[in-house]
Each structure stands twice: as structure tokens, then as C-alpha cells.
Amino acid sequence: MAAATHAPTPPGSLKRIVAASLIGTTIEWYDFFLYGSAAALVFNKLFFPESDPLVGTLLSFLTYAVGFAARPLGALVFGHYGDRLGRKKLLVLSLLMMGGATFAIGLLPTHATVGSVAPVLLTVLRLVQGFALGGEWGGAVLLVSEHGDAKRRGFWASWPQTGAPAGQLLATGVLSALTALLSDEAFGSWGWRVPFLLSGVLVMVGLWIRLSVDESPVFKAALVAAEERKASSAQAEKMPLVAVLRHHWRDVLVAMGARMAENISYYVITAFILVYATAHTGLSKQTALNAVLIGSAVHFAVIPAWGALSDRIGRRPVYLIGAVGVGLWMFPFFALIDHGAFGSLLLAITVGLVLHGAMYAPQAAFFSEMFATRMRYSGASIGAQFSSLAAGAPAPLIATALLESYDDSTPIALYVIAAALLTVVAIVCARETRHRDLADVSEEAPAARAHAEV
């Protein structure tokens, strides 16, 4: 089938769409990462006070991991309706769900007040967060990818990706400021609630901006084409999930493998490191948070640069730089942290996040280009979020358990290196996609017809 055509999005409109996606993803990642930081710092005492400190941290990270368990379900539901109804409607819903759950966490009673009910309520709200985020990522990157053109798609689509470090920066910054201004007693009593309650204000801002953008023209064209096919053939269109598994199963597996090193390394560098630096190395919470804060700022800055580079040399080469680099960096990473100095901790985290950015930046365009339009939300979301069950979800939990068992960083480094090797294999098996025309609405596997640069 011939590619559907649409007028190029004016530069001013494209920038507004990029800004809307970036602000929305920043707020949602702020909510998600805020939980991870709080799980590492205070939730073990507030919701699991009867456990040994490190065991309490493990239980806290377990509630953190259940958010990832809900992400595949969110990917299925949001992907299905996003491919049927449009990207914009589902993005508004995901923002409301995420913000509402985060605000509610800020109002939760602790174990001291309601006993074992407290961690149950915490887990339920974490599940809602994960469900919402499972649908957020795919819609946000597709809205930008489908408005732009192939020439600079990697650059523009990388901006929603900066929502992750921006959210991390915002969450860590708020926590860092509170821990600096408040005593440990005040922070544990009520200060930890402030950043969660702040989410309510942020969601209102994000909602106002997100409602102002238009639906993807590529999706609109694909919807018209689908209605025409249905009218002429009298056959119902396949469900997006069925179409993805029939025509794109190879691309889904590639996306899942590509996510392993990216997802695992990120949560080890930004979430688990708060435990390692404080419990194992003896650094203060403030020192560890400040290092993550500065590293996240650098991470934010380098992601668009990596995205632009992927437009010049391809998605696969840039992704491989990141996967190989993260694997090679793991032993120096922990060796630097073990020095116990702020400078070495900062260097370890910053270099790790720069290398992570080489995987994360091209990911948005790369995954978008793998799938045809009427199954793109489902395909990109499923590939990205199902892998999180084996990658990001257990990463802090596994790293903490390894630390407790061996009291050494070597097993943790080997864990991340194994993930890097898996990602390298996935990317080597993938086809280059940077010349892919996203206006193509055919259900055939687009990678097989793309202007491949293997």
C-alpha cells in the first residue's frame, strides 16, 4: 500500500508538541522516580519498621518493583486504545492517573498509624503509577515522532526522553532540598510528603499544556485509510495486539533485548546507588542525592546530542556505543564510589548516565520506526514495557540482595555487564530504521521494507 501523505508540521507547532510531550513525561517520571528515591531513603522505616534496616530496604524496593509489574498491562490497554482512538486522549488519561496516585501517596498513613494496611495501600498506589507509566512513554514519543520528519526524527523524538532525567532531577532536587533544610526527624515525620503532594500542582500544569496540542497527522491519515479499507472490504480491522504479534514479533523481541542494559543500568545508577553509597560506603544521604542531581542534569543535556548523532550515523551505532560503554564502565563505576569521596561518586554517576543516554536517546525514534502506524502505540509500548519486568523492576532489588549476600560490588557489576551483552546481541540482530517513513500504514513488517542500513 502506498504511504499515506500529510503536510509537514510547521516548526513552531512541532516545538510546541515537543514541549508538551517533554513537560508531560517530566511530570510522570518525577512521580515515578520520587517513589524510587523515597523507597531507598525513608519508606523502609515508615512502612516496614519491624524489619532489619537492609531487609526493610529490600521490602521497600519490592513495592517499588510492583510498579513495573503493572507497566505491561498499561502498555496493552493504552496501546490498544491509543492505536484505535489516538495518542492525545490516552496521554491525558495517563497523566491524570499518575498524578492522582502520587498525590494520594503523600496522604497515606504510615505503619505507625494503621499497621500492615499502610504497605498494602502503598503497593496499590504504586500499581496505579506503573499502569499509567506503561501507557505514557509510547504515546509521548509517538506524538513527537509522527509530527516530525525522518531527517531530524532522532533529535526531536529524543526530547521526550529527556523527561526521565528531568523528572529525576526534579524529584532528587526536591528531596535534596528537603533533607538539607529539615532534620532527619522532621523529614521522616512529614517532610517526605511534600514532594508527593507537589505532584498535584504539576499535573494541572501538564494537563493544561497537553490539552493544547493536536493529534498526530500520521495517525489521522492512518485512521482514514483504515476506514476506507473497512468500507471496501467489509472486514474488521485486526486488533493492534494481534497485528503486532503477527507482523512484528521480531521487532518486539529486539526492543525487549535493547531495553535490558538501558533499563537495568539506569536504576542501578540512580536508585540502588543511594543504598550503596550510604549503607556500604558510608556517604551521607545528602551527598548521594547531590551526585545524582548533578549527574541527571548532565544526562538531560547529552540526550538530544545523542539523538542528533543517531540521525547522522544511525540508531544502531549510537545504541551500541551506549551498551558497550555501560558494560565496560561498571567496574570503574563501583571502584570510584568505593573511594568514599564526593568527586569520585559524581564522576562515576555522570559518566554512567552519559553512556546510558547513548541508548536512551535513539530509543524513541528507533522503536517508533519499527512498527506500522495502526499498531505503533501497541508495538512500541509492549516492546518497551514488557522488558521492564525482567530489567528495571528487579534491578534495585537484585542489586540490594547481591550486596547483602556478598558485601561486594563485583556481583552487581557482573549483573549489569550480562545485561549489556544481551542488549548488544539484540542491536546486532536489529535492522537500521532511520530512513523509515512513518506515514506508511501497511501492516507488513516495516523493517523488511525500510531503506535498511544493516
Coordinates of C-alpha atoms in Angstrom, one line a residue:
M1 CA 0.0 0.0 0.0
A2 CA 1.3 3.5 -0.8
A3 CA 2.3 5.6 2.0
A4 CA -0.2 8.0 3.4
T5 CA 0.9 11.6 3.0
H6 CA 0.5 14.6 5.2
A7 CA 1.7 18.1 5.3
P8 CA 4.9 18.7 7.3
T9 CA 4.3 20.1 10.8
P10 CA 5.3 23.8 10.9
P11 CA 8.5 24.3 13.1
G12 CA 6.6 26.4 15.7
S13 CA 3.9 23.7 16.1
L14 CA 6.5 21.0 16.3
K15 CA 8.3 22.8 19.1
R16 CA 5.0 23.2 21.0
I17 CA 4.3 19.5 20.6
V18 CA 7.8 18.6 21.8
A19 CA 7.4 20.9 24.8
A20 CA 4.0 19.4 25.7
S21 CA 5.4 15.8 25.5
L22 CA 8.5 16.8 27.5
I23 CA 6.6 18.5 30.3
G24 CA 4.1 15.7 30.5
T25 CA 6.8 13.0 30.6
T26 CA 8.8 15.0 33.1
I27 CA 5.9 15.2 35.5
E28 CA 5.2 11.4 35.1
W29 CA 8.8 10.4 35.6
Y30 CA 9.0 12.8 38.5
D31 CA 6.2 10.9 40.1
F32 CA 7.7 7.5 39.3
F33 CA 11.3 8.4 40.4
L34 CA 10.2 10.2 43.5
Y35 CA 8.8 6.8 44.7
G36 CA 12.2 5.1 44.0
S37 CA 14.2 7.7 45.9
A38 CA 11.8 7.6 48.8
A39 CA 11.9 3.8 48.8
A40 CA 15.7 4.0 49.2
L41 CA 15.7 6.7 51.9
V42 CA 12.6 6.6 54.1
F43 CA 9.9 4.0 53.1
N44 CA 11.8 1.2 54.9
K45 CA 11.3 3.0 58.2
L46 CA 7.8 4.3 57.6
F47 CA 6.1 1.3 56.1
F48 CA 8.4 -1.7 57.2
P49 CA 9.7 -0.5 60.6
E50 CA 9.8 -4.0 62.2
S51 CA 12.4 -5.3 59.7
D52 CA 16.2 -5.2 59.8
P53 CA 17.3 -1.9 58.0
L54 CA 18.6 -3.6 54.9
V55 CA 15.7 -6.1 54.8
G56 CA 13.4 -3.2 55.2
T57 CA 15.0 -1.6 52.2
L58 CA 14.5 -4.8 50.2
L59 CA 10.8 -4.8 51.1
S60 CA 10.6 -1.2 50.2
F61 CA 12.2 -1.9 46.8
L62 CA 9.8 -4.8 46.4
T63 CA 6.9 -2.3 46.5
Y64 CA 8.9 -0.2 44.0
A65 CA 9.2 -3.2 41.7
V66 CA 5.4 -3.9 41.6
G67 CA 5.0 -0.6 39.7
F68 CA 7.0 -2.2 36.9
A69 CA 4.7 -5.3 37.0
A70 CA 1.7 -3.0 36.1
R71 CA 3.5 -1.4 33.2
P72 CA 3.0 -4.2 30.7
L73 CA -0.7 -4.1 31.4
G74 CA -0.7 -0.4 31.0
A75 CA 1.1 -0.9 27.7
L76 CA -1.5 -3.3 26.4
V77 CA -4.5 -1.2 27.4
F78 CA -3.1 2.2 26.5
G79 CA -1.5 0.8 23.3
H80 CA -4.8 -0.7 22.1
Y81 CA -6.9 2.4 22.7
G82 CA -4.1 4.7 21.6
D83 CA -4.0 2.9 18.2
R84 CA -7.8 3.0 18.0
L85 CA -8.7 6.4 19.4
G86 CA -5.5 8.5 19.1
R87 CA -2.4 9.4 21.1
K88 CA -3.6 12.6 22.7
K89 CA -6.6 11.2 24.6
L90 CA -4.6 8.4 26.2
L91 CA -1.8 10.7 27.2
V92 CA -4.2 13.0 29.1
L93 CA -5.6 9.9 30.9
S94 CA -2.2 8.6 31.8
L95 CA -1.2 12.0 33.3
L96 CA -4.3 12.2 35.5
M97 CA -3.8 8.6 36.8
M98 CA -0.2 9.1 37.6
G99 CA -0.6 12.4 39.3
G100 CA -3.6 11.2 41.3
A101 CA -1.8 8.2 42.6
T102 CA 1.3 10.2 43.6
F103 CA -0.7 12.8 45.4
A104 CA -2.5 10.1 47.3
I105 CA 0.8 8.6 48.4
G106 CA 1.5 11.9 50.0
L107 CA -1.6 11.5 52.1
L108 CA -1.0 7.9 53.2
P109 CA -1.0 6.9 56.8
T110 CA 2.2 5.0 57.8
H111 CA 2.7 1.7 59.6
A112 CA 2.8 3.5 63.0
T113 CA -0.8 4.7 62.4
V114 CA -2.6 1.8 60.6
G115 CA -0.2 -1.1 60.8
S116 CA 0.0 -3.5 57.9
V117 CA -2.7 -1.7 56.0
A118 CA -0.2 1.0 55.2
P119 CA 2.2 -1.0 52.9
V120 CA -0.9 -2.6 51.2
L121 CA -2.2 0.9 50.3
L122 CA 1.3 1.9 49.2
T123 CA 1.5 -1.1 46.9
V124 CA -1.9 -0.4 45.3
L125 CA -1.0 3.2 44.5
R126 CA 2.3 2.0 43.1
L127 CA 0.4 -0.3 40.8
V128 CA -1.6 2.6 39.6
Q129 CA 1.6 4.6 38.9
G130 CA 3.1 1.7 36.9
F131 CA -0.1 1.2 34.9
A132 CA -0.2 4.9 33.9
L133 CA 3.5 5.0 33.0
G134 CA 3.1 1.9 30.9
G135 CA 0.9 3.9 28.6
E136 CA 2.7 7.3 28.9
W137 CA 6.0 6.5 27.2
G138 CA 4.7 5.1 23.9
G139 CA 2.2 7.9 23.4
A140 CA 4.6 10.7 24.2
V141 CA 7.4 9.6 21.9
L142 CA 4.9 8.7 19.1
L143 CA 3.2 12.1 19.2
V144 CA 6.6 13.8 18.5
S145 CA 7.9 11.1 16.1
E146 CA 4.7 11.2 14.0
H147 CA 4.7 15.0 13.7
G148 CA 8.3 15.3 12.6
D149 CA 10.2 14.1 9.5
A150 CA 12.8 11.4 9.1
K151 CA 15.7 13.8 8.7
R152 CA 15.7 15.0 12.3
R153 CA 13.4 12.5 14.0
G154 CA 16.1 11.1 16.3
F155 CA 16.8 14.6 17.6
W156 CA 13.2 15.7 18.1
A157 CA 12.0 12.3 19.5
S158 CA 14.8 12.3 22.0
W159 CA 13.4 15.4 23.8
P160 CA 10.5 13.4 25.4
Q161 CA 13.3 11.1 26.6
T162 CA 14.8 13.9 28.5
G163 CA 11.7 13.8 30.6
A164 CA 13.3 10.9 32.5
P165 CA 16.4 12.8 33.7
A166 CA 14.3 16.0 34.1
G167 CA 11.9 14.1 36.3
Q168 CA 14.8 12.5 38.2
L169 CA 16.4 16.0 38.5
L170 CA 13.2 17.4 39.8
A171 CA 12.5 14.6 42.2
T172 CA 16.0 14.4 43.5
G173 CA 16.3 18.2 43.8
V174 CA 13.1 18.5 45.9
L175 CA 14.3 15.6 48.2
S176 CA 17.8 17.1 48.4
A177 CA 16.4 20.5 49.4
L178 CA 14.1 19.0 52.0
T179 CA 16.8 16.8 53.5
A180 CA 19.1 19.8 53.7
L181 CA 16.5 22.1 55.3
L182 CA 14.9 19.6 57.6
S183 CA 16.2 17.5 60.4
D184 CA 16.0 13.7 59.9
E185 CA 13.2 13.6 62.4
A186 CA 11.1 16.3 60.6
F187 CA 11.8 14.7 57.2
G188 CA 10.7 11.3 58.4
S189 CA 7.6 12.7 60.2
W190 CA 6.1 15.0 57.5
G191 CA 8.8 16.3 55.1
W192 CA 8.7 13.3 52.8
R193 CA 5.1 14.0 52.0
V194 CA 5.8 17.4 50.5
P195 CA 7.2 16.3 47.1
F196 CA 4.3 13.8 46.6
L197 CA 1.7 16.5 47.3
L198 CA 3.5 18.8 44.9
S199 CA 2.6 16.5 42.1
G200 CA -1.0 17.8 42.2
V201 CA 0.1 21.2 41.1
L202 CA 2.5 19.8 38.5
V203 CA -0.3 17.7 36.9
M204 CA -2.6 20.7 36.5
V205 CA 0.2 22.5 34.6
G206 CA 1.0 19.4 32.5
L207 CA -2.7 18.8 31.7
W208 CA -3.2 22.4 30.5
I209 CA -0.3 22.1 28.1
R210 CA -1.1 18.6 26.9
L211 CA -4.7 19.6 26.0
S212 CA -3.4 22.3 23.7
V213 CA -1.7 20.1 21.2
D214 CA -3.2 18.4 18.1
E215 CA -3.5 14.7 17.3
S216 CA -0.7 13.2 15.2
P217 CA -1.4 13.8 11.4
V218 CA 0.1 10.4 10.6
F219 CA -2.4 8.8 12.9
K220 CA -5.3 10.8 11.4
A221 CA -4.2 9.7 7.9
A222 CA -3.9 6.1 9.0
L223 CA -7.4 6.2 10.6
V224 CA -8.9 7.5 7.4
A225 CA -7.1 4.8 5.4
A226 CA -8.3 2.1 7.8
E227 CA -11.9 3.3 7.5
E228 CA -11.6 3.2 3.7
R229 CA -10.3 -0.4 3.8
K230 CA -13.1 -1.5 6.1
A231 CA -15.7 0.1 3.8
S232 CA -14.3 -1.5 0.7
S233 CA -13.6 -5.0 2.1
A234 CA -16.3 -5.2 4.8
Q235 CA -13.7 -6.8 7.0
A236 CA -13.0 -5.6 10.5
E237 CA -9.5 -4.3 11.3
K238 CA -7.3 -6.7 13.3
M239 CA -6.8 -5.8 17.0
P240 CA -3.5 -3.9 17.3
L241 CA -2.0 -6.6 19.7
V242 CA -2.9 -9.4 17.2
A243 CA -1.4 -7.4 14.3
V244 CA 1.8 -6.7 16.3
L245 CA 2.3 -10.3 17.3
R246 CA 1.7 -11.5 13.7
H247 CA 3.7 -8.9 11.7
H248 CA 6.2 -7.5 14.3
W249 CA 7.1 -10.3 16.7
R250 CA 10.8 -10.0 15.7
D251 CA 10.8 -6.2 16.3
V252 CA 9.1 -6.7 19.7
L253 CA 11.9 -9.1 20.7
V254 CA 14.6 -6.7 19.5
A255 CA 13.0 -3.9 21.5
M256 CA 12.9 -6.0 24.6
G257 CA 16.5 -7.0 24.3
A258 CA 17.5 -3.4 23.6
R259 CA 15.9 -2.3 26.8
M260 CA 17.8 -4.7 29.1
A261 CA 21.1 -2.8 29.6
E262 CA 19.4 0.6 29.3
N263 CA 16.8 -0.2 32.0
I264 CA 19.0 -2.1 34.4
S265 CA 21.9 0.2 34.3
Y266 CA 19.7 3.3 34.8
Y267 CA 18.1 2.0 38.0
V268 CA 21.4 0.7 39.4
I269 CA 23.0 4.1 38.8
T270 CA 20.2 6.3 40.1
A271 CA 18.1 4.2 42.6
F272 CA 20.3 1.5 44.0
I273 CA 23.3 3.8 44.3
L274 CA 21.5 5.7 47.0
V275 CA 21.6 2.5 49.1
Y276 CA 25.2 1.5 48.1
A277 CA 26.7 4.9 48.7
T278 CA 25.0 5.4 52.1
A279 CA 24.9 1.8 53.6
H280 CA 28.1 0.4 52.1
T281 CA 30.4 3.4 51.5
G282 CA 29.2 5.5 54.4
L283 CA 28.4 8.6 52.5
S284 CA 25.5 10.8 53.7
K285 CA 22.1 10.8 52.0
Q286 CA 22.7 14.5 51.1
T287 CA 26.0 13.7 49.3
A288 CA 24.5 10.8 47.3
L289 CA 21.4 12.9 46.3
N290 CA 23.6 15.8 45.2
A291 CA 25.7 13.5 43.0
V292 CA 22.6 12.0 41.3
L293 CA 21.2 15.6 41.0
I294 CA 24.2 16.8 39.1
G295 CA 24.6 13.6 37.0
S296 CA 20.9 13.9 36.0
A297 CA 21.5 17.5 34.8
V298 CA 24.3 16.3 32.5
H299 CA 22.2 13.4 31.4
F300 CA 19.4 15.8 30.4
A301 CA 21.9 17.8 28.3
V302 CA 23.5 14.9 26.4
I303 CA 20.4 13.1 25.3
P304 CA 19.4 15.5 22.5
A305 CA 23.1 15.4 21.3
W306 CA 23.0 11.5 21.1
G307 CA 19.6 11.8 19.4
A308 CA 21.1 14.1 16.8
L309 CA 24.0 11.8 16.3
S310 CA 21.6 8.9 15.6
D311 CA 20.2 11.0 12.7
R312 CA 23.7 11.2 11.2
I313 CA 25.1 7.7 11.7
G314 CA 22.1 5.6 12.5
R315 CA 20.2 4.4 15.6
R316 CA 22.1 1.1 15.9
P317 CA 25.7 2.5 16.1
V318 CA 24.7 5.1 18.8
Y319 CA 22.8 2.4 20.8
L320 CA 25.9 0.1 20.6
I321 CA 28.1 2.8 21.9
G322 CA 25.9 3.1 25.0
A323 CA 25.5 -0.7 25.6
V324 CA 29.2 -1.5 25.3
G325 CA 30.2 1.6 27.2
V326 CA 28.0 0.9 30.2
G327 CA 29.3 -2.7 30.3
L328 CA 32.9 -1.5 30.3
W329 CA 32.2 1.2 32.9
M330 CA 30.7 -1.0 35.7
F331 CA 34.0 -2.0 37.4
P332 CA 35.4 1.6 37.3
F333 CA 32.0 2.8 38.4
F334 CA 32.0 0.9 41.7
A335 CA 35.7 1.4 42.3
L336 CA 35.2 5.2 42.1
I337 CA 32.3 5.1 44.6
D338 CA 34.3 2.9 47.0
H339 CA 36.8 5.8 47.3
G340 CA 34.2 7.5 49.5
A341 CA 34.7 11.0 48.1
F342 CA 32.1 13.2 46.5
G343 CA 34.1 13.9 43.4
S344 CA 34.7 10.2 42.6
L345 CA 31.0 9.5 43.2
L346 CA 30.0 12.3 40.9
L347 CA 32.3 11.1 38.2
A348 CA 31.0 7.5 38.4
I349 CA 27.4 8.5 38.2
T350 CA 27.9 11.2 35.5
V351 CA 29.9 9.0 33.1
G352 CA 27.4 6.2 33.7
L353 CA 24.4 8.4 32.8
V354 CA 26.2 9.8 29.7
L355 CA 26.7 6.3 28.4
H356 CA 23.1 5.4 29.3
G357 CA 22.0 8.4 27.3
A358 CA 23.5 6.9 24.1
M359 CA 21.0 4.0 24.5
Y360 CA 18.1 6.1 25.7
A361 CA 18.3 8.9 23.2
P362 CA 17.8 7.0 19.9
Q363 CA 15.3 4.6 21.6
A364 CA 12.2 6.7 20.9
A365 CA 12.8 7.1 17.2
F366 CA 14.2 3.5 16.9
F367 CA 11.2 1.8 18.4
S368 CA 8.7 4.1 16.6
E369 CA 10.2 3.3 13.3
M370 CA 9.9 -0.5 13.8
F371 CA 6.1 -0.5 13.7
A372 CA 3.3 0.4 11.2
T373 CA 1.1 3.3 12.3
R374 CA -2.1 1.5 13.3
M375 CA -0.1 -0.8 15.7
R376 CA 2.7 1.5 16.6
Y377 CA 1.5 2.6 20.0
S378 CA 0.9 -1.1 20.9
G379 CA 4.2 -2.3 19.4
A380 CA 6.4 0.3 20.9
S381 CA 4.8 0.1 24.3
I382 CA 4.8 -3.7 24.5
G383 CA 8.4 -3.9 23.4
A384 CA 9.5 -1.2 25.9
Q385 CA 7.3 -2.1 28.9
F386 CA 7.3 -6.0 28.9
S387 CA 11.1 -6.0 29.2
S388 CA 10.8 -3.8 32.3
L389 CA 9.6 -6.9 34.2
A390 CA 12.9 -8.5 33.8
A391 CA 15.0 -5.4 33.7
G392 CA 14.1 -2.2 35.7
A393 CA 11.6 -3.8 38.0
P394 CA 14.0 -6.2 39.9
A395 CA 17.2 -4.2 39.2
P396 CA 17.4 -2.4 42.6
L397 CA 16.1 -5.5 44.4
I398 CA 18.6 -7.8 42.8
A399 CA 21.5 -5.3 43.4
T400 CA 20.5 -4.9 47.0
A401 CA 20.2 -8.7 47.5
L402 CA 23.6 -9.2 46.0
L403 CA 25.1 -6.5 48.2
E404 CA 23.6 -8.2 51.3
S405 CA 24.8 -11.6 50.3
Y406 CA 28.4 -10.8 49.1
D407 CA 29.1 -7.4 50.7
D408 CA 30.9 -6.6 47.5
S409 CA 30.2 -4.8 44.2
T410 CA 31.7 -7.4 41.9
P411 CA 28.5 -9.5 41.5
I412 CA 26.5 -6.3 40.9
A413 CA 28.9 -5.2 38.2
L414 CA 28.7 -8.6 36.5
Y415 CA 24.9 -8.4 36.6
V416 CA 24.9 -5.1 34.6
I417 CA 27.6 -6.5 32.2
A418 CA 25.4 -9.5 31.4
A419 CA 22.5 -7.2 30.6
A420 CA 24.8 -5.1 28.3
L421 CA 25.9 -8.3 26.4
L422 CA 22.2 -9.2 25.9
T423 CA 21.5 -5.7 24.5
V424 CA 24.5 -5.8 22.2
V425 CA 23.2 -9.1 20.7
A426 CA 19.7 -7.6 20.2
I427 CA 21.0 -4.5 18.5
V428 CA 23.3 -6.5 16.2
C429 CA 20.3 -8.5 15.2
A430 CA 18.2 -5.4 14.5
R431 CA 17.8 -3.6 11.2
E432 CA 18.7 0.1 10.8
T433 CA 15.5 2.2 10.7
R434 CA 16.5 5.9 10.5
H435 CA 15.1 6.3 6.9
R436 CA 11.7 4.7 7.7
D437 CA 8.6 6.7 6.5
L438 CA 6.2 6.8 9.5
A439 CA 3.4 7.7 7.1
D440 CA 3.4 4.1 5.8
V441 CA 0.3 2.4 7.2
S442 CA 0.8 -1.1 5.8
E443 CA 0.6 -4.0 8.3
E444 CA 3.6 -5.7 6.8
A445 CA 6.7 -5.5 8.9
P446 CA 8.2 -2.1 8.0
A447 CA 11.7 -3.1 8.8
A448 CA 11.6 -5.5 5.9
R449 CA 10.8 -2.7 3.5
A450 CA 12.8 0.1 5.1
H451 CA 15.8 1.6 3.5
A452 CA 17.9 -0.6 5.6
E453 CA 21.4 0.2 6.6
V454 CA 22.5 -3.0 8.2

